[in-house]
PDB file of C-alpha atoms in Angstrom:
ATOM      1  CA  UNK S 431      74.321 106.797 107.537  1.00 53.00           C
ATOM      2  CA  UNK S 432      73.387 104.139 109.606  1.00 55.00           C
ATOM      3  CA  UNK S 433      76.067 104.483 112.490  1.00 51.00           C
ATOM      4  CA  UNK S 434      77.963 101.640 114.338  1.00 46.00           C
ATOM      5  CA  UNK S 435      78.220  98.864 116.197  1.00 46.00           C
ATOM      6  CA  UNK S 436      78.677  99.864 119.724  1.00 43.00           C
ATOM      7  CA  UNK S 437      82.107  99.428 120.265  1.00 40.00           C
ATOM      8  CA  UNK S 438      81.854  97.694 123.414  1.00 39.00           C
ATOM      9  CA  UNK S 439      78.833  95.181 123.128  1.00 39.00           C
ATOM     10  CA  UNK S 440      79.602  91.337 123.313  1.00 38.00           C
ATOM     11  CA  UNK S 441      76.122  90.630 124.458  1.00 42.00           C
ATOM     12  CA  UNK S 442      74.529  89.134 120.751  1.00 44.00           C
ATOM     13  CA  UNK S 443      71.921  90.113 119.831  1.00 44.00           C
ATOM     14  CA  UNK S 444      69.957  86.505 119.743  1.00 43.00           C
ATOM     15  CA  UNK S 445      69.694  84.801 116.033  1.00 45.00           C
ATOM     16  CA  UNK S 446      66.019  85.731 114.528  1.00 51.00           C
ATOM     17  CA  UNK S 447      63.781  83.502 112.058  1.00 60.00           C
ATOM     18  CA  UNK S 448      66.454  81.126 109.208  1.00 65.00           C
ATOM     19  CA  UNK S 449      64.461  84.357 106.574  1.00 67.00           C
ATOM     20  CA  UNK S 450      66.592  86.684 108.649  1.00 70.00           C
ATOM     21  CA  UNK S 451      69.761  85.052 109.013  1.00 76.00           C
ATOM     22  CA  UNK S 452      69.393  84.642 105.146  1.00 83.00           C
ATOM     23  CA  UNK S 453      68.507  88.293 103.959  1.00 84.00           C
ATOM     24  CA  UNK S 454      72.183  89.485 106.781  1.00 83.00           C
ATOM     25  CA  UNK S 455      73.802  86.519 104.511  1.00 85.00           C
ATOM     26  CA  UNK S 456      72.265  88.230 101.510  1.00 89.00           C
ATOM     27  CA  UNK S 457      72.904  91.834 102.260  1.00 87.00           C
ATOM     28  CA  UNK S 458      76.833  90.981 104.520  1.00 89.00           C
ATOM     29  CA  UNK S 459      77.537  89.779 100.013  1.00 91.00           C
ATOM     30  CA  UNK S 460      76.172  92.216  98.199  1.00 92.00           C
ATOM     31  CA  UNK S 461      78.437  94.882 100.701  1.00 92.00           C
ATOM     32  CA  UNK S 462      80.863  92.930  99.317  1.00 93.00           C
ATOM     33  CA  UNK S 463      80.150  92.452  95.819  1.00 94.00           C
ATOM     34  CA  UNK S 464      79.519  97.122  97.020  1.00 94.00           C
ATOM     35  CA  UNK S 465      83.295  97.725  98.377  1.00 95.00           C
ATOM     36  CA  UNK S 466      85.186  95.151  94.740  1.00 95.00           C
ATOM     37  CA  UNK S 467      83.259  97.554  93.571  1.00 95.00           C
ATOM     38  CA  UNK S 468      83.952 100.695  94.729  1.00 94.00           C
ATOM     39  CA  UNK S 469      88.113 100.107  94.815  1.00 95.00           C
ATOM     40  CA  UNK S 470      88.357  99.944  91.391  1.00 94.00           C
ATOM     41  CA  UNK S 471      85.736 102.900  90.707  1.00 93.00           C
ATOM     42  CA  UNK S 472      87.374 105.538  93.132  1.00 94.00           C
ATOM     43  CA  UNK S 473      91.161 104.386  91.439  1.00 93.00           C
ATOM     44  CA  UNK S 474      89.721 105.115  88.529  1.00 92.00           C
ATOM     45  CA  UNK S 475      88.578 108.268  89.585  1.00 92.00           C
ATOM     46  CA  UNK S 476      91.395 109.558  90.718  1.00 91.00           C
ATOM     47  CA  UNK S 477      94.138 108.818  87.113  1.00 90.00           C
ATOM     48  CA  UNK S 478      90.712 111.082  85.570  1.00 89.00           C
ATOM     49  CA  UNK S 479      92.369 113.287  89.076  1.00 89.00           C
ATOM     50  CA  UNK S 480      95.211 113.424  88.586  1.00 87.00           C
ATOM     51  CA  UNK S 481      95.057 113.395  84.528  1.00 86.00           C
ATOM     52  CA  UNK S 482      92.818 116.279  83.442  1.00 83.00           C
ATOM     53  CA  UNK S 483      94.488 119.695  84.102  1.00 80.00           C
ATOM     54  CA  UNK S 484      90.996 121.785  83.427  1.00 78.00           C
ATOM     55  CA  UNK S 485      89.510 121.720  87.548  1.00 82.00           C
ATOM     56  CA  UNK S 486      90.037 123.521  89.873  1.00 82.00           C
ATOM     57  CA  UNK S 487      93.220 123.046  92.306  1.00 84.00           C
ATOM     58  CA  UNK S 488      89.728 123.102  95.565  1.00 85.00           C
ATOM     59  CA  UNK S 489      87.826 121.149  93.934  1.00 87.00           C
ATOM     60  CA  UNK S 490      89.993 118.668  92.359  1.00 89.00           C
ATOM     61  CA  UNK S 491      91.760 118.287  96.119  1.00 91.00           C
ATOM     62  CA  UNK S 492      87.291 118.462  97.430  1.00 91.00           C
ATOM     63  CA  UNK S 493      87.135 114.886  95.190  1.00 92.00           C
ATOM     64  CA  UNK S 494      90.789 113.591  96.124  1.00 93.00           C
ATOM     65  CA  UNK S 495      90.270 113.573  99.503  1.00 93.00           C
ATOM     66  CA  UNK S 496      85.931 111.934  98.562  1.00 93.00           C
ATOM     67  CA  UNK S 497      87.780 109.235  96.515  1.00 94.00           C
ATOM     68  CA  UNK S 498      90.626 108.619  99.009  1.00 95.00           C
ATOM     69  CA  UNK S 499      87.983 108.597 101.789  1.00 95.00           C
ATOM     70  CA  UNK S 500      85.648 106.117  99.836  1.00 94.00           C
ATOM     71  CA  UNK S 501      89.060 103.461  98.749  1.00 95.00           C
ATOM     72  CA  UNK S 502      89.591 103.266 102.925  1.00 94.00           C
ATOM     73  CA  UNK S 503      85.577 102.562 103.812  1.00 94.00           C
ATOM     74  CA  UNK S 504      85.323  99.963 100.611  1.00 94.00           C
ATOM     75  CA  UNK S 505      89.161  98.528 101.400  1.00 94.00           C
ATOM     76  CA  UNK S 506      89.240  98.426 104.680  1.00 93.00           C
ATOM     77  CA  UNK S 507      86.693 100.050 107.095  1.00 91.00           C
ATOM     78  CA  UNK S 508      83.787  98.714 105.430  1.00 91.00           C
ATOM     79  CA  UNK S 509      84.574  95.007 104.868  1.00 92.00           C
ATOM     80  CA  UNK S 510      85.858  94.513 108.625  1.00 88.00           C
ATOM     81  CA  UNK S 511      82.345  96.487 109.331  1.00 84.00           C
ATOM     82  CA  UNK S 512      80.337  94.774 107.524  1.00 85.00           C
ATOM     83  CA  UNK S 513      81.200  91.368 108.745  1.00 85.00           C
ATOM     84  CA  UNK S 514      80.654  92.264 112.374  1.00 83.00           C
ATOM     85  CA  UNK S 515      77.376  93.640 112.291  1.00 79.00           C
ATOM     86  CA  UNK S 516      76.070  90.887 110.746  1.00 80.00           C
ATOM     87  CA  UNK S 517      77.943  88.325 112.444  1.00 78.00           C
ATOM     88  CA  UNK S 518      76.700  90.376 115.937  1.00 74.00           C
ATOM     89  CA  UNK S 519      73.158  89.626 114.294  1.00 71.00           C
ATOM     90  CA  UNK S 520      73.642  86.746 114.124  1.00 74.00           C
ATOM     91  CA  UNK S 521      73.963  85.503 117.566  1.00 71.00           C
ATOM     92  CA  UNK S 522      78.461  84.962 117.760  1.00 72.00           C
ATOM     93  CA  UNK S 523      80.686  86.357 119.888  1.00 65.00           C
ATOM     94  CA  UNK S 524      82.834  88.923 118.214  1.00 62.00           C
ATOM     95  CA  UNK S 525      86.188  90.434 119.485  1.00 68.00           C
ATOM     96  CA  UNK S 526      86.085  93.487 121.663  1.00 73.00           C
ATOM     97  CA  UNK S 527      89.083  94.745 119.306  1.00 74.00           C
ATOM     98  CA  UNK S 528      87.816  93.978 116.233  1.00 76.00           C
ATOM     99  CA  UNK S 529      85.507  95.430 115.959  1.00 77.00           C
ATOM    100  CA  UNK S 530      86.202  98.968 118.037  1.00 77.00           C
ATOM    101  CA  UNK S 531      88.547  99.129 115.530  1.00 80.00           C
ATOM    102  CA  UNK S 532      86.925  98.467 112.542  1.00 83.00           C
ATOM    103  CA  UNK S 533      83.207 100.264 113.912  1.00 81.00           C
ATOM    104  CA  UNK S 534      85.792 103.517 114.510  1.00 82.00           C
ATOM    105  CA  UNK S 535      87.285 103.795 111.314  1.00 88.00           C
ATOM    106  CA  UNK S 536      83.900 103.392 108.723  1.00 89.00           C
ATOM    107  CA  UNK S 537      81.978 105.521 111.643  1.00 86.00           C
ATOM    108  CA  UNK S 538      84.524 108.767 111.017  1.00 89.00           C
ATOM    109  CA  UNK S 539      84.930 108.327 107.270  1.00 91.00           C
ATOM    110  CA  UNK S 540      81.995 107.262 106.265  1.00 90.00           C
ATOM    111  CA  UNK S 541      81.090 110.950 108.515  1.00 90.00           C
ATOM    112  CA  UNK S 542      84.406 113.405 106.969  1.00 93.00           C
ATOM    113  CA  UNK S 543      82.777 111.471 103.393  1.00 92.00           C
ATOM    114  CA  UNK S 544      79.137 113.443 103.965  1.00 91.00           C
ATOM    115  CA  UNK S 545      81.075 117.221 105.183  1.00 92.00           C
ATOM    116  CA  UNK S 546      83.673 116.485 102.142  1.00 93.00           C
ATOM    117  CA  UNK S 547      79.853 115.548 100.160  1.00 91.00           C
ATOM    118  CA  UNK S 548      78.519 119.106 101.409  1.00 92.00           C
ATOM    119  CA  UNK S 549      81.832 121.376 100.470  1.00 92.00           C
ATOM    120  CA  UNK S 550      81.704 120.087  97.576  1.00 91.00           C
ATOM    121  CA  UNK S 551      77.694 120.708  96.888  1.00 89.00           C
ATOM    122  CA  UNK S 552      78.998 124.692  98.330  1.00 91.00           C
ATOM    123  CA  UNK S 553      81.761 124.842  96.539  1.00 90.00           C
ATOM    124  CA  UNK S 554      79.558 123.943  93.169  1.00 87.00           C
ATOM    125  CA  UNK S 555      77.151 126.520  94.233  1.00 88.00           C
ATOM    126  CA  UNK S 556      79.440 129.138  94.911  1.00 89.00           C
ATOM    127  CA  UNK S 557      81.228 128.893  91.361  1.00 86.00           C
ATOM    128  CA  UNK S 558      77.394 129.113  90.042  1.00 84.00           C
ATOM    129  CA  UNK S 559      76.496 132.096  92.175  1.00 86.00           C
ATOM    130  CA  UNK S 560      79.516 133.909  93.277  1.00 88.00           C
ATOM    131  CA  UNK S 561      82.308 133.282  90.826  1.00 85.00           C
ATOM    132  CA  UNK S 562      84.690 134.976  91.902  1.00 87.00           C
ATOM    133  CA  UNK S 563      85.054 134.169  95.632  1.00 87.00           C
ATOM    134  CA  UNK S 564      85.035 130.631  93.894  1.00 88.00           C
ATOM    135  CA  UNK S 565      88.557 132.074  92.985  1.00 87.00           C
ATOM    136  CA  UNK S 566      90.489 132.507  96.392  1.00 88.00           C
ATOM    137  CA  UNK S 567      87.945 130.008  98.475  1.00 89.00           C
ATOM    138  CA  UNK S 568      89.450 127.580  95.557  1.00 88.00           C
ATOM    139  CA  UNK S 569      93.345 127.806  95.431  1.00 89.00           C
ATOM    140  CA  UNK S 570      94.431 124.591  97.234  1.00 89.00           C
ATOM    141  CA  UNK S 571      95.622 125.972 101.112  1.00 90.00           C
ATOM    142  CA  UNK S 572      92.535 127.912 102.004  1.00 92.00           C
ATOM    143  CA  UNK S 573      90.549 124.003 100.105  1.00 91.00           C
ATOM    144  CA  UNK S 574      92.778 122.144 102.921  1.00 92.00           C
ATOM    145  CA  UNK S 575      91.900 125.064 105.689  1.00 94.00           C
ATOM    146  CA  UNK S 576      88.977 123.443 104.688  1.00 93.00           C
ATOM    147  CA  UNK S 577      88.040 120.408 104.779  1.00 92.00           C
ATOM    148  CA  UNK S 578      90.120 120.704 108.033  1.00 93.00           C
ATOM    149  CA  UNK S 579      88.513 122.402 109.386  1.00 93.00           C
ATOM    150  CA  UNK S 580      84.475 120.711 107.990  1.00 91.00           C
ATOM    151  CA  UNK S 581      86.215 117.446 109.723  1.00 90.00           C
ATOM    152  CA  UNK S 582      88.172 117.763 112.343  1.00 91.00           C
ATOM    153  CA  UNK S 583      84.901 117.746 115.043  1.00 88.00           C
ATOM    154  CA  UNK S 584      84.089 114.359 113.414  1.00 87.00           C
ATOM    155  CA  UNK S 585      87.758 113.264 114.734  1.00 86.00           C
ATOM    156  CA  UNK S 586      87.566 115.136 118.070  1.00 86.00           C
ATOM    157  CA  UNK S 587      84.187 113.741 118.451  1.00 83.00           C
ATOM    158  CA  UNK S 588      84.791 110.470 118.074  1.00 78.00           C
ATOM    159  CA  UNK S 589      87.675 110.187 119.703  1.00 80.00           C
ATOM    160  CA  UNK S 590      86.074 112.232 122.761  1.00 79.00           C
ATOM    161  CA  UNK S 591      82.765 109.211 122.862  1.00 74.00           C
ATOM    162  CA  UNK S 592      84.913 106.798 122.909  1.00 70.00           C
ATOM    163  CA  UNK S 593      86.738 107.599 126.183  1.00 71.00           C
ATOM    164  CA  UNK S 594      83.516 108.702 127.820  1.00 69.00           C
ATOM    165  CA  UNK S 595      81.501 106.455 126.442  1.00 59.00           C
ATOM    166  CA  UNK S 596      80.037 102.738 128.788  1.00 49.00           C
ATOM    167  CA  UNK S 597      78.193 100.327 126.226  1.00 49.00           C
ATOM    168  CA  UNK S 598      78.619  97.250 127.371  1.00 43.00           C
ATOM    169  CA  UNK S 599      75.258  94.803 127.839  1.00 36.00           C
ATOM    170  CA  UNK S 600      73.645  96.453 124.395  1.00 35.00           C
ATOM    171  CA  UNK S 601      71.874  95.913 121.818  1.00 41.00           C
ATOM    172  CA  UNK S 602      74.522  95.457 119.433  1.00 40.00           C
ATOM    173  CA  UNK S 603      74.337  99.019 117.323  1.00 52.00           C
ATOM    174  CA  UNK S 604      71.379 100.370 117.561  1.00 55.00           C
ATOM    175  CA  UNK S 605      72.295 103.995 117.537  1.00 54.00           C
ATOM    176  CA  UNK S 606      68.568 104.449 118.926  1.00 53.00           C
ATOM    177  CA  UNK S 607      70.128 103.831 123.077  1.00 53.00           C
ATOM    178  CA  UNK S 608      72.641 106.735 123.631  1.00 56.00           C
ATOM    179  CA  UNK S 609      71.497 110.863 123.121  1.00 56.00           C
ATOM    180  CA  UNK S 610      75.919 111.201 122.578  1.00 62.00           C
ATOM    181  CA  UNK S 611      74.596 109.035 118.969  1.00 64.00           C
ATOM    182  CA  UNK S 612      71.312 110.180 118.241  1.00 65.00           C
ATOM    183  CA  UNK S 613      73.528 113.990 118.522  1.00 68.00           C
ATOM    184  CA  UNK S 614      76.175 112.676 116.774  1.00 71.00           C
ATOM    185  CA  UNK S 615      74.191 111.174 114.038  1.00 69.00           C
ATOM    186  CA  UNK S 616      72.154 114.763 113.264  1.00 73.00           C
ATOM    187  CA  UNK S 617      75.049 117.035 113.697  1.00 76.00           C
ATOM    188  CA  UNK S 618      77.541 115.031 111.438  1.00 79.00           C
ATOM    189  CA  UNK S 619      74.861 113.182 109.195  1.00 79.00           C
ATOM    190  CA  UNK S 620      71.423 114.817 108.586  1.00 82.00           C
ATOM    191  CA  UNK S 621      72.226 118.363 109.229  1.00 86.00           C
ATOM    192  CA  UNK S 622      75.316 118.090 106.532  1.00 88.00           C
ATOM    193  CA  UNK S 623      72.578 116.048 104.954  1.00 87.00           C
ATOM    194  CA  UNK S 624      70.308 119.122 104.799  1.00 87.00           C
ATOM    195  CA  UNK S 625      72.969 121.338 103.920  1.00 90.00           C
ATOM    196  CA  UNK S 626      73.826 119.442 100.529  1.00 89.00           C
ATOM    197  CA  UNK S 627      70.273 118.959  99.578  1.00 88.00           C
ATOM    198  CA  UNK S 628      69.246 122.395 100.724  1.00 90.00           C
ATOM    199  CA  UNK S 629      72.510 124.186  98.840  1.00 90.00           C
ATOM    200  CA  UNK S 630      71.889 122.211  95.673  1.00 86.00           C
ATOM    201  CA  UNK S 631      68.249 123.376  95.059  1.00 87.00           C
ATOM    202  CA  UNK S 632      69.570 127.051  96.065  1.00 88.00           C
ATOM    203  CA  UNK S 633      71.504 126.684  92.678  1.00 86.00           C
ATOM    204  CA  UNK S 634      69.026 125.081  90.292  1.00 82.00           C
ATOM    205  CA  UNK S 635      66.635 127.768  92.004  1.00 86.00           C
ATOM    206  CA  UNK S 636      69.698 130.347  91.169  1.00 84.00           C
ATOM    207  CA  UNK S 637      70.205 129.078  87.175  1.00 80.00           C
ATOM    208  CA  UNK S 638      66.864 128.582  86.049  1.00 81.00           C
ATOM    209  CA  UNK S 639      66.078 132.778  87.357  1.00 83.00           C
ATOM    210  CA  UNK S 640      69.307 133.821  85.555  1.00 76.00           C
ATOM    211  CA  UNK S 641      68.835 131.227  82.605  1.00 71.00           C
ATOM    212  CA  UNK S 642      71.179 132.642  79.724  1.00 62.00           C
ATOM    213  CA  UNK S 643      73.363 134.599  81.227  1.00 61.00           C
ATOM    214  CA  UNK S 644      75.398 131.750  83.281  1.00 62.00           C
ATOM    215  CA  UNK S 645      77.000 129.240  80.668  1.00 61.00           C
ATOM    216  CA  UNK S 646      76.471 125.976  80.386  1.00 60.00           C
ATOM    217  CA  UNK S 647      77.797 123.246  83.168  1.00 65.00           C
ATOM    218  CA  UNK S 648      81.287 121.345  81.383  1.00 65.00           C
ATOM    219  CA  UNK S 649      80.543 117.853  81.495  1.00 65.00           C
ATOM    220  CA  UNK S 650      82.353 117.089  84.782  1.00 69.00           C
ATOM    221  CA  UNK S 651      80.533 119.642  87.200  1.00 73.00           C
ATOM    222  CA  UNK S 652      77.243 118.130  85.260  1.00 76.00           C
ATOM    223  CA  UNK S 653      78.939 115.013  86.272  1.00 77.00           C
ATOM    224  CA  UNK S 654      80.017 116.406  89.787  1.00 80.00           C
ATOM    225  CA  UNK S 655      76.502 118.108  90.321  1.00 80.00           C
ATOM    226  CA  UNK S 656      74.116 115.195  89.166  1.00 84.00           C
ATOM    227  CA  UNK S 657      76.387 112.326  91.883  1.00 81.00           C
ATOM    228  CA  UNK S 658      75.900 115.131  95.012  1.00 82.00           C
ATOM    229  CA  UNK S 659      72.418 114.292  94.210  1.00 82.00           C
ATOM    230  CA  UNK S 660      72.428 111.078  94.591  1.00 83.00           C
ATOM    231  CA  UNK S 661      74.570 110.524  96.823  1.00 81.00           C
ATOM    232  CA  UNK S 662      72.724 113.139  99.184  1.00 81.00           C
ATOM    233  CA  UNK S 663      68.868 111.019  98.006  1.00 82.00           C
ATOM    234  CA  UNK S 664      70.508 107.868  98.993  1.00 85.00           C
ATOM    235  CA  UNK S 665      70.997 109.451 102.475  1.00 84.00           C
ATOM    236  CA  UNK S 666      67.655 109.783 103.122  1.00 85.00           C
ATOM    237  CA  UNK S 667      66.428 106.864 103.332  1.00 86.00           C
ATOM    238  CA  UNK S 668      68.729 106.756 105.499  1.00 82.00           C
ATOM    239  CA  UNK S 669      67.019 108.744 108.209  1.00 82.00           C
ATOM    240  CA  UNK S 670      64.363 109.081 108.077  1.00 83.00           C
ATOM    241  CA  UNK S 671      64.107 104.869 108.755  1.00 82.00           C
ATOM    242  CA  UNK S 672      66.442 106.100 112.088  1.00 75.00           C
ATOM    243  CA  UNK S 673      64.033 108.491 112.978  1.00 76.00           C
ATOM    244  CA  UNK S 674      61.388 106.664 113.134  1.00 77.00           C
ATOM    245  CA  UNK S 675      63.443 104.647 116.133  1.00 72.00           C
ATOM    246  CA  UNK S 676      64.024 101.995 113.227  1.00 71.00           C
ATOM    247  CA  UNK S 677      65.296  98.533 115.650  1.00 71.00           C
ATOM    248  CA  UNK S 678      68.199  96.736 114.357  1.00 69.00           C
ATOM    249  CA  UNK S 679      65.886  93.130 114.358  1.00 68.00           C
ATOM    250  CA  UNK S 680      64.063  94.260 111.608  1.00 75.00           C
ATOM    251  CA  UNK S 681      64.117  93.512 107.947  1.00 81.00           C
ATOM    252  CA  UNK S 682      63.239  97.739 107.166  1.00 82.00           C
ATOM    253  CA  UNK S 683      67.315  97.899 109.339  1.00 82.00           C
ATOM    254  CA  UNK S 684      69.093  95.711 106.765  1.00 83.00           C
ATOM    255  CA  UNK S 685      67.107  96.361 103.173  1.00 87.00           C
ATOM    256  CA  UNK S 686      68.001 100.498 103.722  1.00 88.00           C
ATOM    257  CA  UNK S 687      71.951  99.843 104.862  1.00 86.00           C
ATOM    258  CA  UNK S 688      72.294  98.064 102.501  1.00 89.00           C
ATOM    259  CA  UNK S 689      71.152 100.007  99.904  1.00 89.00           C
ATOM    260  CA  UNK S 690      72.544 103.499 101.064  1.00 90.00           C
ATOM    261  CA  UNK S 691      76.387 101.301 101.416  1.00 91.00           C
ATOM    262  CA  UNK S 692      75.579 101.262  97.692  1.00 92.00           C
ATOM    263  CA  UNK S 693      76.726 104.727  97.085  1.00 91.00           C
ATOM    264  CA  UNK S 694      80.274 104.483  98.295  1.00 92.00           C
ATOM    265  CA  UNK S 695      81.548 102.815  94.535  1.00 91.00           C
ATOM    266  CA  UNK S 696      78.165 104.058  92.532  1.00 90.00           C
ATOM    267  CA  UNK S 697      79.315 107.582  92.724  1.00 89.00           C
ATOM    268  CA  UNK S 698      82.494 107.268  91.114  1.00 90.00           C
ATOM    269  CA  UNK S 699      81.119 105.562  88.624  1.00 90.00           C
ATOM    270  CA  UNK S 700      77.766 108.725  87.898  1.00 88.00           C
ATOM    271  CA  UNK S 701      81.661 110.668  88.131  1.00 87.00           C
ATOM    272  CA  UNK S 702      83.786 108.830  85.813  1.00 88.00           C
ATOM    273  CA  UNK S 703      80.550 107.272  83.121  1.00 86.00           C
ATOM    274  CA  UNK S 704      78.679 110.699  82.794  1.00 85.00           C
ATOM    275  CA  UNK S 705      82.296 112.856  82.123  1.00 83.00           C
ATOM    276  CA  UNK S 706      82.724 112.392  78.289  1.00 82.00           C
ATOM    277  CA  UNK S 707      86.781 113.243  78.754  1.00 83.00           C
ATOM    278  CA  UNK S 708      86.764 111.086  82.191  1.00 86.00           C
ATOM    279  CA  UNK S 709      85.461 107.985  79.814  1.00 85.00           C
ATOM    280  CA  UNK S 710      87.910 107.711  77.400  1.00 86.00           C
ATOM    281  CA  UNK S 711      90.676 108.273  79.594  1.00 86.00           C
ATOM    282  CA  UNK S 712      89.094 105.227  80.837  1.00 85.00           C
ATOM    283  CA  UNK S 713      88.769 103.967  77.964  1.00 84.00           C
ATOM    284  CA  UNK S 714      92.564 104.859  76.819  1.00 84.00           C
ATOM    285  CA  UNK S 715      94.368 103.155  80.060  1.00 81.00           C
ATOM    286  CA  UNK S 716      92.787  99.951  79.582  1.00 82.00           C
ATOM    287  CA  UNK S 717      93.210  99.588  76.119  1.00 81.00           C
ATOM    288  CA  UNK S 718      97.145 100.819  77.031  1.00 75.00           C
ATOM    289  CA  UNK S 719      97.417  98.287  79.018  1.00 68.00           C
ATOM    290  CA  UNK S 720      95.995  95.345  77.204  1.00 69.00           C
ATOM    291  CA  UNK S 721      97.643  96.105  74.566  1.00 64.00           C
ATOM    292  CA  UNK S 722     101.041  96.072  76.718  1.00 57.00           C
ATOM    293  CA  UNK S 723     100.424  92.921  78.369  1.00 61.00           C
ATOM    294  CA  UNK S 724      99.562  90.431  74.425  1.00 53.00           C
ATOM    295  CA  UNK S 725     102.124  92.455  73.679  1.00 51.00           C
ATOM    296  CA  UNK S 726     104.325  90.822  76.722  1.00 49.00           C
ATOM    297  CA  UNK S 727     102.729  87.710  76.554  1.00 56.00           C
ATOM    298  CA  UNK S 728     103.510  87.946  71.870  1.00 49.00           C
ATOM    299  CA  UNK S 729     107.554  88.145  73.631  1.00 50.00           C
ATOM    300  CA  UNK S 730     107.027  85.794  75.942  1.00 51.00           C
ATOM    301  CA  UNK S 731     105.988  82.547  73.567  1.00 50.00           C
ATOM    302  CA  UNK S 732     108.549  84.802  70.855  1.00 46.00           C
ATOM    303  CA  UNK S 733     111.485  83.292  73.515  1.00 48.00           C
ATOM    304  CA  UNK S 734     109.282  79.900  73.749  1.00 52.00           C
ATOM    305  CA  UNK S 735     109.410  79.163  70.313  1.00 44.00           C
ATOM    306  CA  UNK S 736     113.466  79.955  70.071  1.00 45.00           C
ATOM    307  CA  UNK S 737     114.205  78.550  73.723  1.00 49.00           C
ATOM    308  CA  UNK S 738     113.140  75.115  71.715  1.00 49.00           C
ATOM    309  CA  UNK S 739     114.566  75.282  68.150  1.00 43.00           C
TER     310      UNK S 739
END
């Protein structure tokens, strides 16, 4: 995950070449488009989760938390964070309060999202490898408690960091400048990503070894597994970039962040698009809305004609 702008830094990074400025502008536009698509697709995902009665309650809760977090990111956190990021990289002074709010919200939300994806992967592995234990852990209260325990350290550590860290005069949002940023990137981003990949690998190996004794996954499970893998793979280039100590004035820094942020819109598309049942739900929802609008339009036209008569 791309770590946030240092929230209290008001020292702008000098503008580089015109080509860099154009690249930042294109990146900002693409990220805003990602946000727009993400809000719409996450709403459809929520609709499918609310309508479908076949999915386990524990998995439904975790997916609802994930897509709710994505909506917050795409609707509020990422647009504000991306705009501030663009302004600071372009050498424009920004308001300290707005930088702090949007940066903190974006950072916490993305770290909660990463923890939730990790939990979903663990739950999928339990469903395959330990189905009896999975029934207990997928209970509504248990699933809520597990998510609370996994996500609480994110909020706690970010709150502590906000009060103890002095960012003044630091180059804009470069996570390589502070040990505490590097530590939290490893603890809340890199580590969950590595755990997710290991869990996914264990699940795949188990299914390969037990081939024939495990019933094939339905379309819902298959779509969840694919979006878990895709979501995680989008994180890997960003982790490698930060491990290589890439600087903010590097074009790769901007491009890889844009690529990473695509998954906010791609995850719900994969979740809905790879499930025939959910695709049908979305189609029926859209069709019914179109028919209702057409009926309302026809009624208004008839009323207009009658009034003229």
